[in-house]
């Protein structure tokens, strides 16, 4: 698989079950040497339409941090209220080094810079490709977050499960197949009145394709290595971030 390290992705905070965005900040910063530049900005009433132009934002704080203890003191008292996916940011935290982004946090997402990507193989479904790439490097248990917001209503679109071994098919069958019975599922292989009593994982993967915007799968292993695949944020590639120093060589 082709591996790249010079890209970035947005991780929606709704896909982090404990909204542990601060862990992602620590992990990203740990891959760089100090000093780092930290800015906390507030959105003006009339925001510049260019998403990456913060020239008219109010600077709440701006500092150069030289060690982990400074970062910890800063994060300990920092609250950035979570909002739903794709909302207008009210607060933005930017951490960079020599002008290059490390991590950016807004009300709805965490932007991860220097992310490692793997191209999908030409064979198999995107789920199979994803787990084939993630599991060989994983330290179990592995937390898996599935979001099917392209199909399901917001309030019940995110589901969390745990893998204790490489048998991801059994876990997805146990935790996710029932979603095929939801009233929102109308575009599958069967009509609502002609559905079989036992759905299959293949039907689920077809209905909840990760190549459709707002269908996501995110993993976090016991060593804080993250994986992610979707159409919207990773452009159909497998993204690795967090503690990726052990692999992807």
Short mmCIF file of C-alpha atoms in Angstrom, two decimals:
data_model
loop_
_atom_site.label_atom_id
_atom_site.label_comp_id
_atom_site.label_asym_id
_atom_site.label_seq_id
_atom_site.Cartn_x
_atom_site.Cartn_y
_atom_site.Cartn_z
CA UNK A 1 0.00 0.00 0.00
CA UNK A 2 1.17 3.54 -0.76
CA UNK A 3 1.85 5.44 2.48
CA UNK A 4 1.91 9.23 2.76
CA UNK A 5 2.60 11.35 5.86
CA UNK A 6 2.16 14.96 4.75
CA UNK A 7 -1.63 15.25 4.78
CA UNK A 8 -4.30 16.05 7.36
CA UNK A 9 -7.84 15.00 8.26
CA UNK A 10 -10.75 16.27 10.31
CA UNK A 11 -11.94 13.97 13.09
CA UNK A 12 -15.43 14.95 14.17
CA UNK A 13 -15.62 15.09 17.94
CA UNK A 14 -18.92 13.20 17.90
CA UNK A 15 -16.89 10.18 16.75
CA UNK A 16 -14.81 10.29 19.96
CA UNK A 17 -17.02 8.47 22.51
CA UNK A 18 -15.57 10.41 25.45
CA UNK A 19 -14.89 13.56 23.43
CA UNK A 20 -11.23 13.05 24.37
CA UNK A 21 -9.90 15.65 21.95
CA UNK A 22 -7.25 16.59 24.50
CA UNK A 23 -5.71 13.12 24.11
CA UNK A 24 -5.35 13.74 20.39
CA UNK A 25 -3.68 17.09 21.12
CA UNK A 26 -1.18 15.39 23.45
CA UNK A 27 -0.48 12.62 20.97
CA UNK A 28 0.07 15.02 18.10
CA UNK A 29 2.35 17.32 20.10
CA UNK A 30 4.34 14.35 21.41
CA UNK A 31 5.52 13.65 17.86
CA UNK A 32 7.25 17.04 17.71
CA UNK A 33 9.97 18.74 19.71
CA UNK A 34 9.38 21.90 21.72
CA UNK A 35 8.95 24.83 21.51
CA UNK A 36 5.48 24.94 19.92
CA UNK A 37 3.21 27.90 19.28
CA UNK A 38 -0.29 27.84 20.78
CA UNK A 39 -3.15 30.17 19.86
CA UNK A 40 -6.69 30.24 21.22
CA UNK A 41 -9.05 32.27 19.06
CA UNK A 42 -12.68 33.44 19.26
CA UNK A 43 -14.77 33.87 16.12
CA UNK A 44 -15.86 37.45 15.32
CA UNK A 45 -19.52 38.28 14.79
CA UNK A 46 -18.95 38.58 11.04
CA UNK A 47 -16.57 35.77 10.14
CA UNK A 48 -14.32 35.77 7.10
CA UNK A 49 -15.76 33.16 4.74
CA UNK A 50 -12.37 31.53 4.11
CA UNK A 51 -12.16 28.67 6.59
CA UNK A 52 -8.39 28.90 7.08
CA UNK A 53 -8.20 32.69 7.41
CA UNK A 54 -8.12 33.63 11.09
CA UNK A 55 -6.83 37.17 10.56
CA UNK A 56 -10.01 38.76 11.94
CA UNK A 57 -10.50 36.37 14.87
CA UNK A 58 -10.00 37.62 18.43
CA UNK A 59 -6.87 36.24 20.07
CA UNK A 60 -7.82 35.02 23.53
CA UNK A 61 -4.31 33.74 24.26
CA UNK A 62 -1.06 33.31 22.35
CA UNK A 63 2.00 31.65 23.84
CA UNK A 64 5.12 29.69 23.12
CA UNK A 65 5.27 26.47 25.11
CA UNK A 66 8.61 24.84 25.91
CA UNK A 67 7.63 21.61 27.70
CA UNK A 68 4.80 19.17 28.46
CA UNK A 69 4.02 20.68 31.85
CA UNK A 70 3.03 23.99 30.25
CA UNK A 71 0.75 22.21 27.82
CA UNK A 72 -0.86 20.19 30.62
CA UNK A 73 -1.58 23.27 32.71
CA UNK A 74 -3.13 24.94 29.69
CA UNK A 75 -5.30 21.96 28.71
CA UNK A 76 -6.42 21.27 32.29
CA UNK A 77 -8.63 24.35 32.42
CA UNK A 78 -9.50 24.64 28.73
CA UNK A 79 -13.09 24.01 27.68
CA UNK A 80 -14.11 24.04 24.01
CA UNK A 81 -17.80 23.20 23.90
CA UNK A 82 -18.72 20.36 21.58
CA UNK A 83 -21.19 20.93 18.77
CA UNK A 84 -22.58 18.68 16.06
CA UNK A 85 -20.74 17.85 12.87
CA UNK A 86 -20.12 20.60 10.32
CA UNK A 87 -21.17 23.52 12.53
CA UNK A 88 -19.66 27.00 12.49
CA UNK A 89 -16.72 27.12 14.88
CA UNK A 90 -16.98 29.59 17.75
CA UNK A 91 -13.58 28.78 19.30
CA UNK A 92 -10.44 27.50 17.60
CA UNK A 93 -7.28 26.15 19.22
CA UNK A 94 -4.24 26.10 16.93
CA UNK A 95 -0.94 24.42 17.77
CA UNK A 96 1.87 24.71 15.27
CA UNK A 97 5.64 24.62 14.96
CA UNK A 98 7.54 27.06 12.76
CA UNK A 99 4.32 27.90 10.95
CA UNK A 100 3.43 24.26 10.19
CA UNK A 101 0.22 22.89 11.68
CA UNK A 102 0.31 20.13 14.30
CA UNK A 103 -3.30 20.05 15.48
CA UNK A 104 -6.35 22.31 15.39
CA UNK A 105 -9.44 21.95 17.59
CA UNK A 106 -12.82 23.58 16.98
CA UNK A 107 -16.25 23.05 18.48
CA UNK A 108 -17.04 20.19 16.10
CA UNK A 109 -13.75 18.60 15.03
CA UNK A 110 -10.06 17.98 15.57
CA UNK A 111 -7.81 18.55 12.56
CA UNK A 112 -4.81 16.21 12.56
CA UNK A 113 -1.73 17.20 10.55
CA UNK A 114 1.02 14.86 9.36
CA UNK A 115 -1.38 11.93 9.12
CA UNK A 116 -0.26 8.62 7.57
CA UNK A 117 -2.53 7.28 4.81
CA UNK A 118 -2.81 3.91 3.12
CA UNK A 119 -4.48 3.42 -0.24
CA UNK A 120 -7.28 0.87 -0.45
CA UNK A 121 -6.52 -2.33 -2.33
CA UNK A 122 -8.46 -3.05 -5.48
CA UNK A 123 -10.17 -6.14 -4.04
CA UNK A 124 -12.69 -6.54 -1.23
CA UNK A 125 -15.09 -4.10 0.39
CA UNK A 126 -13.88 -0.98 2.13
CA UNK A 127 -14.61 -2.57 5.53
CA UNK A 128 -12.43 -5.56 4.72
CA UNK A 129 -9.62 -3.35 3.46
CA UNK A 130 -9.84 -1.19 6.56
CA UNK A 131 -9.60 -4.00 9.09
CA UNK A 132 -6.93 -5.78 7.05
CA UNK A 133 -4.82 -2.63 7.38
CA UNK A 134 -5.61 -1.76 11.00
CA UNK A 135 -5.64 -5.07 12.85
CA UNK A 136 -2.10 -6.38 12.12
CA UNK A 137 -0.69 -3.29 13.88
CA UNK A 138 -3.29 -3.08 16.66
CA UNK A 139 -2.84 -3.58 20.38
CA UNK A 140 -6.07 -5.10 21.71
CA UNK A 141 -8.60 -4.27 22.99
CA UNK A 142 -9.60 -2.11 20.04
CA UNK A 143 -12.44 0.39 20.34
CA UNK A 144 -14.50 0.70 17.15
CA UNK A 145 -16.85 3.60 16.46
CA UNK A 146 -19.32 3.32 13.58
CA UNK A 147 -21.37 6.27 12.33
CA UNK A 148 -24.10 5.78 9.75
CA UNK A 149 -25.41 9.33 9.63
CA UNK A 150 -25.96 9.22 5.90
CA UNK A 151 -28.78 6.75 6.59
CA UNK A 152 -29.77 7.07 10.25
CA UNK A 153 -31.16 9.90 12.31
CA UNK A 154 -28.53 11.87 14.25
CA UNK A 155 -29.58 10.69 17.71
CA UNK A 156 -28.92 7.01 16.97
CA UNK A 157 -26.32 7.12 14.21
CA UNK A 158 -23.18 6.46 16.29
CA UNK A 159 -22.43 3.03 17.77
CA UNK A 160 -19.42 1.95 19.85
CA UNK A 161 -18.12 -1.60 20.19
CA UNK A 162 -14.93 -3.37 21.31
CA UNK A 163 -12.74 -5.91 19.53
CA UNK A 164 -10.72 -8.28 21.72
CA UNK A 165 -9.30 -10.18 18.74
CA UNK A 166 -9.23 -9.98 14.95
CA UNK A 167 -12.76 -11.39 14.42
CA UNK A 168 -14.29 -8.05 13.45
CA UNK A 169 -17.04 -9.68 11.38
CA UNK A 170 -18.64 -11.31 14.43
CA UNK A 171 -18.59 -8.07 16.42
CA UNK A 172 -20.13 -6.03 13.60
CA UNK A 173 -22.80 -8.69 13.12
CA UNK A 174 -23.66 -8.64 16.82
CA UNK A 175 -23.78 -4.88 17.22
CA UNK A 176 -24.78 -3.45 13.84
CA UNK A 177 -26.91 -5.87 11.80
CA UNK A 178 -30.04 -4.76 13.63
CA UNK A 179 -29.65 -1.33 12.00
CA UNK A 180 -30.93 -2.86 8.75
CA UNK A 181 -34.36 -3.02 10.41
CA UNK A 182 -34.49 0.72 11.01
CA UNK A 183 -37.25 2.64 9.26
CA UNK A 184 -34.69 4.93 7.59
CA UNK A 185 -33.20 1.98 5.67
CA UNK A 186 -35.13 2.03 2.41
CA UNK A 187 -32.51 1.70 -0.34
CA UNK A 188 -31.20 -1.80 0.36
CA UNK A 189 -31.54 -5.02 -1.57
CA UNK A 190 -35.00 -5.75 -0.16
CA UNK A 191 -38.18 -3.74 0.29
CA UNK A 192 -39.33 -3.11 3.84
CA UNK A 193 -42.05 -5.78 3.50
CA UNK A 194 -39.79 -8.38 1.85
CA UNK A 195 -36.76 -8.34 4.11
CA UNK A 196 -35.48 -11.74 5.21
CA UNK A 197 -35.60 -12.57 8.91
CA UNK A 198 -31.80 -12.86 9.00
CA UNK A 199 -29.74 -10.07 7.44
CA UNK A 200 -26.12 -10.54 6.43
CA UNK A 201 -23.00 -8.52 7.00
CA UNK A 202 -22.67 -8.10 3.22
CA UNK A 203 -26.06 -6.39 3.14
CA UNK A 204 -25.04 -4.12 5.99
CA UNK A 205 -21.79 -3.09 4.29
CA UNK A 206 -23.67 -2.36 1.08
CA UNK A 207 -26.29 -0.24 2.84
CA UNK A 208 -23.79 1.61 5.04
CA UNK A 209 -20.98 2.03 2.54
CA UNK A 210 -18.03 4.02 3.89
CA UNK A 211 -17.73 5.63 0.47
CA UNK A 212 -20.82 7.70 1.28
CA UNK A 213 -20.49 11.00 3.11
CA UNK A 214 -21.20 10.87 6.88
CA UNK A 215 -20.70 7.11 7.13
CA UNK A 216 -17.54 6.67 9.22
CA UNK A 217 -15.52 4.00 10.95
CA UNK A 218 -12.91 5.00 13.55
CA UNK A 219 -10.73 2.77 15.74
CA UNK A 220 -8.57 3.40 18.77
CA UNK A 221 -6.34 0.66 20.15
CA UNK A 222 -4.85 0.18 23.62
CA UNK A 223 -1.65 1.95 22.53
CA UNK A 224 -3.55 5.04 21.29
CA UNK A 225 -3.12 4.28 17.63
CA UNK A 226 -6.14 5.56 15.67
CA UNK A 227 -7.52 4.45 12.33
CA UNK A 228 -10.24 6.07 10.24
CA UNK A 229 -11.96 5.54 6.90
CA UNK A 230 -14.78 7.38 5.20
CA UNK A 231 -15.63 9.19 2.00
CA UNK A 232 -15.93 12.68 3.43
CA UNK A 233 -12.83 13.20 5.61
CA UNK A 234 -10.29 10.66 4.38
CA UNK A 235 -11.33 10.58 0.70
CA UNK A 236 -11.66 6.81 0.70
CA UNK A 237 -8.21 6.17 2.16
CA UNK A 238 -7.26 4.53 5.44
CA UNK A 239 -5.84 7.18 7.77
CA UNK A 240 -3.59 6.51 10.77
CA UNK A 241 -2.98 9.11 13.48
CA UNK A 242 -2.16 9.40 17.16
CA UNK A 243 0.59 6.99 18.23
CA UNK A 244 1.80 5.87 14.81
CA UNK A 245 5.52 5.71 15.59
CA UNK A 246 5.53 1.93 15.96
CA UNK A 247 4.47 1.10 12.40
CA UNK A 248 3.95 2.47 8.89
CA UNK A 249 7.71 2.44 8.35
#
